[in-house]
Every structure is written in C-alpha cells, then in structure tokens.
C-alpha cells in the first residue's frame, strides 16, 4: 500500500466500514505509524494486535491488509485506542497508542481531515515492546486440534486446557459466555 496517500487509505476504510468517523482516521494513523516502525507493509510479514473492537479495528485491518480470519490480526480487547505491530521476519515489535483526542473536538469531515494530518508527535505515542507467542498463535495450518473430553466439540489451536479425563474446551473448563436455554430437539 506504499503508494497510497492517507486520503486514499481513509477512503478505502470508509468503504469497508460504512461511515467516515474518528475511528477510521485514528486507525489509518496508527496503522501507518506501526508499519513504518516495524519496517514492512506486507501483511504476510506482520501480525497486529488490536486493542479494541470498535471503529479502529476495521481501519487497522484495511490499511495493514492483516485479517482476524487469517490470524495476522488479533483482537486483544482492552478497550483502548492502541495496537501492537510485529514484523514476523525481523522480530521488530512496537505498540502505538493514541495520546489523546479532545472529546470536544468536532467530528465534521473537516475536523477529521485535520486529524488525518496532525503531527504524529501530537497524536501518537509508541514504544518498543515484546509479545510472546506460542507456535499455535501463528498463521498456517492448525498445529493442535483435540476433541473436548466433556462436550466432544473440536478445539483448534491449543485453546484446550488439561482436565482430569482429558483436554477440555475453554467453556467446559472455565464456564461459557452463554448459557444453554434449550437443547437441540
Ligand atoms: Zn466508525
Ligand atoms: Zn467442551
């Protein structure tokens, strides 16, 4: 995406996301800075850890070309305007966060365009970090797939946990985010 201007990238984000918003602008800025810091814009050479599931999550995936469904983007939902960019070839890893956005600042297209070009020192902060990853976290074929000893459903990518009668899926081991209302007839 090297030849595209920030405006071009924002346009792509808006097409995908469905509206122009501050999150698209911030996502473009975070992604451009992250790729600059790790020295690649090749989605096959990077992993991105996105720290919220709001508007910026779409923009960061569009600008970097990484995707949650390809395991090159990960959602780590801290509810923060930040993301960590990892170069899988060189190991360079940086976390970039939005310093502060004036909540009273308008969200008019003109204001958003200003934010697209405000100096990076004003808008962003970044630091070198390390992320420890298991082999199961990387893109590629699943390295570990087991059947849960309790519910029998298959668990991919080492998400199972040891249980007395064998590996358990996270919901059988720790409780689920849902409760069953009615079993299959
Ligand atoms: Zn939005
Ligand atoms: Zn289970």
Short mmCIF file of C-alpha atoms and ligand atoms in Angstrom, two decimals:
data_model
loop_
_atom_site.label_atom_id
_atom_site.label_comp_id
_atom_site.label_asym_id
_atom_site.label_seq_id
_atom_site.Cartn_x
_atom_site.Cartn_y
_atom_site.Cartn_z
CA UNK A 1 0.00 0.00 0.00
CA UNK A 2 3.11 2.17 -0.14
CA UNK A 3 1.94 4.44 -2.94
CA UNK A 4 -1.43 5.27 -1.46
CA UNK A 5 -1.91 8.59 0.29
CA UNK A 6 -3.55 8.77 3.73
CA UNK A 7 -6.65 10.11 1.95
CA UNK A 8 -6.74 7.07 -0.35
CA UNK A 9 -6.41 4.76 2.62
CA UNK A 10 -9.12 6.60 4.54
CA UNK A 11 -11.39 6.29 1.54
CA UNK A 12 -10.86 2.51 1.47
CA UNK A 13 -11.55 2.29 5.19
CA UNK A 14 -14.76 4.24 4.89
CA UNK A 15 -15.95 1.99 2.05
CA UNK A 16 -15.36 -1.09 4.16
CA UNK A 17 -16.53 0.29 7.50
CA UNK A 18 -19.61 2.06 6.22
CA UNK A 19 -19.09 5.57 7.53
CA UNK A 20 -16.48 8.25 7.99
CA UNK A 21 -15.62 8.55 11.66
CA UNK A 22 -12.81 9.46 14.00
CA UNK A 23 -12.01 5.77 14.40
CA UNK A 24 -11.21 5.42 10.70
CA UNK A 25 -8.88 8.40 10.86
CA UNK A 26 -7.14 7.16 14.00
CA UNK A 27 -6.91 3.65 12.58
CA UNK A 28 -5.18 4.97 9.45
CA UNK A 29 -2.70 6.93 11.57
CA UNK A 30 -2.00 4.02 13.94
CA UNK A 31 -1.51 1.55 11.10
CA UNK A 32 0.76 3.83 9.05
CA UNK A 33 2.96 4.55 12.07
CA UNK A 34 3.04 0.90 13.11
CA UNK A 35 4.11 -0.28 9.66
CA UNK A 36 6.76 2.43 9.49
CA UNK A 37 8.18 1.37 12.87
CA UNK A 38 8.40 -2.34 12.04
CA UNK A 39 9.68 -1.67 8.52
CA UNK A 40 7.15 -3.56 6.43
CA UNK A 41 3.78 -3.06 4.83
CA UNK A 42 3.50 -6.68 3.72
CA UNK A 43 0.58 -8.34 5.53
CA UNK A 44 2.32 -11.72 5.14
CA UNK A 45 5.19 -10.44 7.26
CA UNK A 46 3.28 -8.96 10.14
CA UNK A 47 0.92 -9.59 12.99
CA UNK A 48 -1.16 -6.83 14.51
CA UNK A 49 -2.75 -6.89 17.97
CA UNK A 50 -5.69 -4.52 18.00
CA UNK A 51 -6.80 -3.34 21.43
CA UNK A 52 -10.48 -2.63 20.84
CA UNK A 53 -13.36 -3.90 18.75
CA UNK A 54 -14.68 -0.51 17.71
CA UNK A 55 -14.14 1.52 14.56
CA UNK A 56 -10.32 1.45 14.61
CA UNK A 57 -10.32 -2.35 14.34
CA UNK A 58 -11.72 -2.17 10.80
CA UNK A 59 -9.39 0.60 9.69
CA UNK A 60 -6.26 -1.11 11.01
CA UNK A 61 -7.12 -4.32 9.18
CA UNK A 62 -7.84 -2.48 5.93
CA UNK A 63 -4.67 -0.37 5.98
CA UNK A 64 -2.32 -3.19 7.04
CA UNK A 65 -4.01 -5.92 5.00
CA UNK A 66 -3.99 -8.17 8.07
CA UNK A 67 -7.18 -10.03 8.93
CA UNK A 68 -8.55 -11.66 12.05
CA UNK A 69 -9.71 -14.56 9.89
CA UNK A 70 -6.17 -15.07 8.60
CA UNK A 71 -4.69 -14.93 12.08
CA UNK A 72 -2.49 -12.00 11.10
CA UNK A 73 -4.68 -9.66 13.15
CA UNK A 74 -5.62 -10.45 16.73
CA UNK A 75 -8.26 -8.78 18.85
CA UNK A 76 -6.98 -8.15 22.37
CA UNK A 77 -9.89 -6.19 23.71
CA UNK A 78 -8.55 -3.75 26.30
CA UNK A 79 -10.97 -1.08 25.17
CA UNK A 80 -8.03 1.13 24.22
CA UNK A 81 -7.09 3.13 21.15
CA UNK A 82 -3.89 1.21 20.52
CA UNK A 83 -2.33 -1.61 18.56
CA UNK A 84 0.92 -3.53 18.54
CA UNK A 85 2.67 -4.28 15.26
CA UNK A 86 5.04 -7.24 14.93
CA UNK A 87 7.33 -7.95 12.00
CA UNK A 88 7.42 -11.75 11.82
CA UNK A 89 10.65 -11.70 9.74
CA UNK A 90 12.79 -9.32 11.78
CA UNK A 91 11.00 -9.59 15.12
CA UNK A 92 10.68 -5.79 15.40
CA UNK A 93 7.64 -5.05 17.57
CA UNK A 94 6.13 -1.70 18.52
CA UNK A 95 2.98 -0.67 20.36
CA UNK A 96 1.39 2.55 19.13
CA UNK A 97 -1.34 4.35 21.05
CA UNK A 98 -3.42 7.46 20.53
CA UNK A 99 -2.28 10.08 23.06
CA UNK A 100 -5.44 11.99 23.49
CA UNK A 101 -8.25 13.12 21.33
CA UNK A 102 -10.10 16.16 22.51
CA UNK A 103 -13.59 14.82 23.21
CA UNK A 104 -14.99 18.27 22.45
CA UNK A 105 -13.34 18.33 19.05
CA UNK A 106 -15.98 18.16 16.36
CA UNK A 107 -16.37 15.18 14.12
CA UNK A 108 -17.08 17.17 11.00
CA UNK A 109 -15.36 15.92 7.87
CA UNK A 110 -13.11 18.98 8.07
CA UNK A 111 -12.04 18.21 11.65
CA UNK A 112 -11.45 14.59 10.76
CA UNK A 113 -9.28 15.63 7.84
CA UNK A 114 -7.24 17.80 10.19
CA UNK A 115 -6.71 14.82 12.48
CA UNK A 116 -5.53 12.80 9.47
CA UNK A 117 -2.66 15.28 9.12
CA UNK A 118 -1.98 16.46 12.66
CA UNK A 119 1.67 15.91 13.61
CA UNK A 120 2.41 12.40 14.80
CA UNK A 121 4.12 13.66 17.95
CA UNK A 122 0.88 15.35 18.91
CA UNK A 123 -1.39 12.42 18.10
CA UNK A 124 0.56 9.26 18.85
CA UNK A 125 2.96 7.65 21.27
CA UNK A 126 4.93 4.47 20.65
CA UNK A 127 7.36 2.16 22.32
CA UNK A 128 9.35 -0.95 21.54
CA UNK A 129 7.73 -3.99 23.11
CA UNK A 130 7.93 -7.77 23.00
CA UNK A 131 4.99 -10.13 22.54
CA UNK A 132 5.39 -13.76 23.48
CA UNK A 133 3.60 -16.02 21.05
CA UNK A 134 3.06 -19.74 21.06
CA UNK A 135 3.56 -21.67 17.81
CA UNK A 136 -0.24 -22.21 17.83
CA UNK A 137 -0.78 -18.45 17.52
CA UNK A 138 0.79 -18.07 14.07
CA UNK A 139 -0.96 -18.22 10.70
CA UNK A 140 -0.88 -21.53 8.87
CA UNK A 141 -2.39 -24.95 9.38
CA UNK A 142 -3.70 -25.69 12.90
CA UNK A 143 -0.90 -27.28 14.88
CA UNK A 144 -3.13 -28.81 17.51
CA UNK A 145 -6.74 -29.95 17.30
CA UNK A 146 -8.38 -32.07 20.01
CA UNK A 147 -11.87 -33.17 20.99
CA UNK A 148 -13.12 -31.84 24.33
CA UNK A 149 -13.40 -34.70 26.84
CA UNK A 150 -16.72 -33.30 28.13
CA UNK A 151 -18.73 -31.82 25.24
CA UNK A 152 -16.97 -33.58 22.38
CA UNK A 153 -16.64 -30.41 20.26
CA UNK A 154 -13.34 -29.93 18.49
CA UNK A 155 -10.92 -27.34 19.81
CA UNK A 156 -8.32 -25.81 17.50
CA UNK A 157 -5.05 -24.03 18.02
CA UNK A 158 -4.16 -25.19 21.50
CA UNK A 159 -7.11 -23.42 23.13
CA UNK A 160 -7.86 -26.56 25.15
CA UNK A 161 -6.86 -26.88 28.80
CA UNK A 162 -5.88 -30.07 30.61
CA UNK A 163 -8.68 -31.81 32.55
CA UNK A 164 -8.78 -35.00 34.62
CA UNK A 165 -10.43 -37.04 31.88
CA UNK A 166 -8.54 -35.37 29.02
CA UNK A 167 -8.36 -31.98 27.32
CA UNK A 168 -11.28 -29.62 27.88
CA UNK A 169 -12.54 -26.77 25.73
CA UNK A 170 -12.39 -23.32 27.40
CA UNK A 171 -16.15 -23.22 28.03
CA UNK A 172 -16.23 -26.63 29.74
CA UNK A 173 -13.13 -25.77 31.75
CA UNK A 174 -13.93 -22.21 32.79
CA UNK A 175 -17.60 -21.60 32.06
CA UNK A 176 -19.06 -20.15 28.89
CA UNK A 177 -20.08 -16.64 27.87
CA UNK A 178 -23.53 -18.12 27.07
CA UNK A 179 -25.97 -20.29 29.00
CA UNK A 180 -27.99 -23.02 27.30
CA UNK A 181 -31.70 -22.19 27.12
CA UNK A 182 -32.88 -25.17 25.12
CA UNK A 183 -31.04 -28.22 23.84
CA UNK A 184 -31.46 -29.42 20.26
CA UNK A 185 -34.73 -31.28 19.83
ZN1 LIG B 1 -16.91 4.16 12.78
ZN1 LIG B 2 -16.22 -28.82 25.98
#
